[in-house]
CSV table of C-alpha atoms in Angstrom, one decimal:
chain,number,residue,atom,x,y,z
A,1,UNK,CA,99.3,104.8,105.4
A,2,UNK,CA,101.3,103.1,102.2
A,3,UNK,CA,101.6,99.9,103.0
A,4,UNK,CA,103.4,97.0,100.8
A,5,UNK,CA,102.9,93.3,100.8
A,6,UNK,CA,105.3,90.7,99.4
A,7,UNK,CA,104.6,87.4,99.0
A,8,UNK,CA,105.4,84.2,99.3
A,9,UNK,CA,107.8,85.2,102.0
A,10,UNK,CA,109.9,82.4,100.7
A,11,UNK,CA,110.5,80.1,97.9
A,12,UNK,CA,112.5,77.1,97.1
A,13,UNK,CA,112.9,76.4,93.1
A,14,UNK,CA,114.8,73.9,91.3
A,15,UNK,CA,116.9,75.6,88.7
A,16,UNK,CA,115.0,76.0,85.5
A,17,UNK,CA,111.8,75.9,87.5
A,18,UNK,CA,109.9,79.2,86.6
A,19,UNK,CA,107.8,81.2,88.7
A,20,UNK,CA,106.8,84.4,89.7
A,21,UNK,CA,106.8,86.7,93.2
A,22,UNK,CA,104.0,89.2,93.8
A,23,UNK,CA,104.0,92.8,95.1
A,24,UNK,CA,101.0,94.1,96.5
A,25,UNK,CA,100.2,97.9,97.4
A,26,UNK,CA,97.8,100.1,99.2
A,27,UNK,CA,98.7,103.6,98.4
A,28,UNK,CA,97.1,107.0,97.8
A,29,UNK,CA,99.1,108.1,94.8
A,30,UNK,CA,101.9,106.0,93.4
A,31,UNK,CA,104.8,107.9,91.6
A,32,UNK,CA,107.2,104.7,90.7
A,33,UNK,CA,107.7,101.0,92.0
A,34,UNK,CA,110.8,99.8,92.5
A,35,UNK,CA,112.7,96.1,92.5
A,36,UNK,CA,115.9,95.3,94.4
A,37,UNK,CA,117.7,92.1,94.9
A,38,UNK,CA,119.1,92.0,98.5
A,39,UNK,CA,122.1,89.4,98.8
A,40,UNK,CA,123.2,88.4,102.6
A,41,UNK,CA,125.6,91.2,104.0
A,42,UNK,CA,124.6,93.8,101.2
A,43,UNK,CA,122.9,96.6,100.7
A,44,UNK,CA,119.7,96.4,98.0
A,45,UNK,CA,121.1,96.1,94.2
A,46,UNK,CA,118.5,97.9,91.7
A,47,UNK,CA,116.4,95.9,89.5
A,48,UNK,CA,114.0,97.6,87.7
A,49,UNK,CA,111.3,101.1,88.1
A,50,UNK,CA,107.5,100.6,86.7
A,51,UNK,CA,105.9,103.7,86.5
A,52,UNK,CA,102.0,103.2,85.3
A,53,UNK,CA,99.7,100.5,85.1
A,54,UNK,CA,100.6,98.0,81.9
A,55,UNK,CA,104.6,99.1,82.2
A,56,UNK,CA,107.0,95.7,82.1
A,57,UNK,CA,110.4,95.6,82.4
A,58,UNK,CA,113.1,92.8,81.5
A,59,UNK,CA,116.4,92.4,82.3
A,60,UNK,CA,118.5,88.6,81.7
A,61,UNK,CA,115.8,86.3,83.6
A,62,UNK,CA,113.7,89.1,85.2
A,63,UNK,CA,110.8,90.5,83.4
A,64,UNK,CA,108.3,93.0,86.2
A,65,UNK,CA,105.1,93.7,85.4
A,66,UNK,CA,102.7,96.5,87.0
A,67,UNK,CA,99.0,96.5,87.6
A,68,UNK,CA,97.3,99.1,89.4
A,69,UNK,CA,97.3,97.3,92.8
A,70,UNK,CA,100.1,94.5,92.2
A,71,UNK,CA,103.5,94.2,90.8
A,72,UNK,CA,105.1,90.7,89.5
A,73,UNK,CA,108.4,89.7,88.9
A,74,UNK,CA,108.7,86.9,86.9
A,75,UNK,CA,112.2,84.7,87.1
A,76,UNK,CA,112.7,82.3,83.8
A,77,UNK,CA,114.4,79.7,84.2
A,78,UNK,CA,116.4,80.3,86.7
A,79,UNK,CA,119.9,79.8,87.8
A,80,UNK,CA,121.3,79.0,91.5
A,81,UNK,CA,122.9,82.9,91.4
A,82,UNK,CA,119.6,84.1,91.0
A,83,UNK,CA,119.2,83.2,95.0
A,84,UNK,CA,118.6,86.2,96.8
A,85,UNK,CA,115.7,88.5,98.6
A,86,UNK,CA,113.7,90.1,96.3
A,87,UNK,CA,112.4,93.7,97.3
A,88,UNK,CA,109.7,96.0,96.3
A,89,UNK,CA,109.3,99.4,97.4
A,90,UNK,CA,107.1,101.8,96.5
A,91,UNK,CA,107.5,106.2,96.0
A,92,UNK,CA,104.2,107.9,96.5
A,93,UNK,CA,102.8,111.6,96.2
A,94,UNK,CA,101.7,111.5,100.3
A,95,UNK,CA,103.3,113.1,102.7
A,96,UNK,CA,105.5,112.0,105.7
A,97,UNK,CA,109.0,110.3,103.6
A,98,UNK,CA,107.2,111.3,100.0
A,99,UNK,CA,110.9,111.3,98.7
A,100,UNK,CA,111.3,107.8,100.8
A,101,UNK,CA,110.7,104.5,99.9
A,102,UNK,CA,108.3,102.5,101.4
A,103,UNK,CA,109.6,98.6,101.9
A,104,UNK,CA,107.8,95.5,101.5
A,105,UNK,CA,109.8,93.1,103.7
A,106,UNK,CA,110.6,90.6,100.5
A,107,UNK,CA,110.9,86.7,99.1
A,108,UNK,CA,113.6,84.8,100.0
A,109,UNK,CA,114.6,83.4,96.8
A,110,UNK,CA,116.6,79.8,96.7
A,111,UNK,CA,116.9,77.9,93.3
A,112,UNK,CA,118.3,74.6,93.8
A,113,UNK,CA,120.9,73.1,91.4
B,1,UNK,CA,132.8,101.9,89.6
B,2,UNK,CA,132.4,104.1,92.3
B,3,UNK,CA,129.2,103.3,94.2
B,4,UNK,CA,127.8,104.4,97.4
B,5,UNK,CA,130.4,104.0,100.2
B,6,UNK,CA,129.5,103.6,104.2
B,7,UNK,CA,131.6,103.4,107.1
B,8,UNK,CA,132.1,101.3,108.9
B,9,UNK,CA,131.0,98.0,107.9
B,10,UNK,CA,130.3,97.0,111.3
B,11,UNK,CA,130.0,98.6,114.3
B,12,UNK,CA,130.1,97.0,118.1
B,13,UNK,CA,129.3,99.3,121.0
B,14,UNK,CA,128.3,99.2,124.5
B,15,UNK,CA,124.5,100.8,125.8
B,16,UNK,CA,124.6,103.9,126.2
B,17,UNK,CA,127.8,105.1,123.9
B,18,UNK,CA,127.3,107.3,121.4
B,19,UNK,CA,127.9,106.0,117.6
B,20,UNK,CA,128.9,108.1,114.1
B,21,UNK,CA,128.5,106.5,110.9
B,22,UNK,CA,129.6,107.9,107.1
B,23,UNK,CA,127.8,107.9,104.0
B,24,UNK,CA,129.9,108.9,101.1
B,25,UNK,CA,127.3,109.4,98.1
B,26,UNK,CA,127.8,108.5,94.7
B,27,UNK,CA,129.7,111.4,93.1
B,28,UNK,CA,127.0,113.2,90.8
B,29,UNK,CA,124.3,112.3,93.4
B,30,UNK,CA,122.6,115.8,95.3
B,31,UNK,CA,119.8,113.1,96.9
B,32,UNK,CA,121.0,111.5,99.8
B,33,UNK,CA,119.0,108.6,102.0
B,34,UNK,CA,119.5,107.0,105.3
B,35,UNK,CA,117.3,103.7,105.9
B,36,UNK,CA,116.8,101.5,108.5
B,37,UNK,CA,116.8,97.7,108.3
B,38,UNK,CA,116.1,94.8,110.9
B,39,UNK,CA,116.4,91.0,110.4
B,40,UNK,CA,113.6,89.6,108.4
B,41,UNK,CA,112.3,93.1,107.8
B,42,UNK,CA,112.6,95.5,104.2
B,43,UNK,CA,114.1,98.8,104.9
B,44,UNK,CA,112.3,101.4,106.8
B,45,UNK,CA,113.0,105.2,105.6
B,46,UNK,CA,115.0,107.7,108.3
B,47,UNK,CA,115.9,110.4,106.4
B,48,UNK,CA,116.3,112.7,103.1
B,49,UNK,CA,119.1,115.4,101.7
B,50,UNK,CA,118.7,116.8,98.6
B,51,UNK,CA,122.5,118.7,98.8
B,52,UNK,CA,123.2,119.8,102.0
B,53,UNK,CA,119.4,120.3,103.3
B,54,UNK,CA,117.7,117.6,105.7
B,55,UNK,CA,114.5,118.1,103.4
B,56,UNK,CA,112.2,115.2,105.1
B,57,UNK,CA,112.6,112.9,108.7
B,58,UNK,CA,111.0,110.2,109.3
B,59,UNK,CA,109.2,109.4,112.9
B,60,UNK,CA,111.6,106.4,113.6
B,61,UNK,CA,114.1,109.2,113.9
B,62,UNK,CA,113.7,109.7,117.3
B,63,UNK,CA,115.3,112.8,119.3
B,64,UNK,CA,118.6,110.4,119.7
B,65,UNK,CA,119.2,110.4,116.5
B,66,UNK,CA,120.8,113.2,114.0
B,67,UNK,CA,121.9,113.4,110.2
B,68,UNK,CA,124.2,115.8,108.9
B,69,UNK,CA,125.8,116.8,105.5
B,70,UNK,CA,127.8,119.8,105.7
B,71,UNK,CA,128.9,120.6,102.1
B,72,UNK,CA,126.3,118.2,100.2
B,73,UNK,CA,128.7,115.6,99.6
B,74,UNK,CA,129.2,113.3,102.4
B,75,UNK,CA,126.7,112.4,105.4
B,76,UNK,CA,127.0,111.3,108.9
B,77,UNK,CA,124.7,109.7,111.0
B,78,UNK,CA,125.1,109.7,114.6
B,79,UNK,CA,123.0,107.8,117.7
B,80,UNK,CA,123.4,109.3,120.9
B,81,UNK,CA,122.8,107.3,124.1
B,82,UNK,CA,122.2,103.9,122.5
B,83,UNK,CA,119.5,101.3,123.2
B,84,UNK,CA,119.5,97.9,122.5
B,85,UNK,CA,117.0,98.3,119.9
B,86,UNK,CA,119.1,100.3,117.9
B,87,UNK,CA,120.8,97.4,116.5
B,88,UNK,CA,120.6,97.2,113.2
B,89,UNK,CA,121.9,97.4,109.8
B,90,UNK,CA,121.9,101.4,108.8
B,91,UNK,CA,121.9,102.1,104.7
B,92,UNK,CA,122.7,105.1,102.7
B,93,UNK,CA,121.2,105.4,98.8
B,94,UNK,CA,121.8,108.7,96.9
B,95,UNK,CA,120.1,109.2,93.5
B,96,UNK,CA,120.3,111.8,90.8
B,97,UNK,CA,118.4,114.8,91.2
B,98,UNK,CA,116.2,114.9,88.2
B,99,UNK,CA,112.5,115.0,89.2
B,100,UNK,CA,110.9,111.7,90.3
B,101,UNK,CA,110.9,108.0,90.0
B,102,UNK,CA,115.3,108.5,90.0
B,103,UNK,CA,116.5,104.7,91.8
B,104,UNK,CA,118.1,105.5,94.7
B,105,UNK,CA,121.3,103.3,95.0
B,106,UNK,CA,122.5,101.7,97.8
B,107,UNK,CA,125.9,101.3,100.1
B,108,UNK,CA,126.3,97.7,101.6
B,109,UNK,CA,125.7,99.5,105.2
B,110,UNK,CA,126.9,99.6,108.6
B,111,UNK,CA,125.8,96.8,111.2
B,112,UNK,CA,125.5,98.1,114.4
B,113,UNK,CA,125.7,95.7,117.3
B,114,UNK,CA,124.6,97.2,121.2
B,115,UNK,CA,126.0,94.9,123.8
């Protein structure tokens, strides 16, 4: 069974204070990881897709970063708006919800001004 | 900006009643999703269209629980006989249909509430 694990579950920063969250997977084929941001009362916003091993991504203060068992997403200096849950999911080539994502259950983001 | 559309927002009911939610896809979007998500928890897959076929179900979609989307454009998702442990906040994506690895984008969701 995929399985996905985020971690820290939470993490207070001052802003400006950089730092980086980790994805974790077990999988038997991985097609794509995925990033989302998740604010309170919304649905997931998407960040970034890593495909293979050595793939990074940047966008503003996000840069992701894929290994063959762990994704990163590195925040630089960050701003309070950058507070949020931070998802990763993963698409795989097994069967039962192939076309579905699988969840990690995310970092609780809070940058301190 | 037309994104992915859901109604409604929220959604209060009594055990027991039977609920209907609406997905409305983003327009060039044949891939449609329905996800499950609890407090504390990341979203759990339910379902998956690509155009008007239910292609894949999860096994959290139990026997109360049925998706439809007629004419490949919109979806509904209806819960018979609620539980309590139905509440939850329900999400549609939709994605492009061009092979894999497509981001699925997501509607803000319905929050069901069972009394």
């Amino acid at each position: 069974e995929d399985q996905v694990t985020q971690s820290p579950e939470a993490l207070r920063l001052q802003e400006g204070e950089s730092s980086s969250l980790n994805c974790s997977y077990t999988v038997s084929g991985l097609r794509g990881l995925f990033w989302y941001r998740q604010d309170p009362g919304k649905g997931p916003e998407f960040l970034f897709t890593l495909y293979s091993a050595g793939e990074e991504k940047e966008k503003e203060r996000l840069k992701a970063t894929l290994t063959k068992k762990e994704s990163f997403l590195h925040i630089t200096a960050p701003k309070p708006e950058d507070s949020a849950t931070y998802l990763c999911a993963v698409q795989t080539y097994s069967g039962g919800g192939a076309d579905g994502l699988t969840f990690g259950k995310g970092t609780h983001l809070i940058i301190q001004p | 900006d037309t994104g992915v559309s859901q109604d409604p927002r929220h959604k209060i009911t009594k055990r027991g009643q039977n609920v209907t939610f609406r997905c409305d896809p983003i327009s060039e979007h044949n891939r449609l999703y329905w996800y499950r998500q609890t407090l504390g928890q990341g979203p759990e897959f339910l379902t998956y269209f690509q155009n008007e076929a239910q292609l894949e179900k999860s096994r959290l979609l139990s026997d109360r629980f049925s998706a439809e989307r007629p004419k490949g454009s919109f979806s509904t998702l209806e819960i018979q006989r609620t539980e309590q442990g139905d509440s939850a906040m329900y999400l549609c994506a939709s994605s492009l249909d061009r092979g894999y690895n497509q981001p699925q984008h997501f509607g803000d969701g319905t929050r069901l509430s069972i009394l």
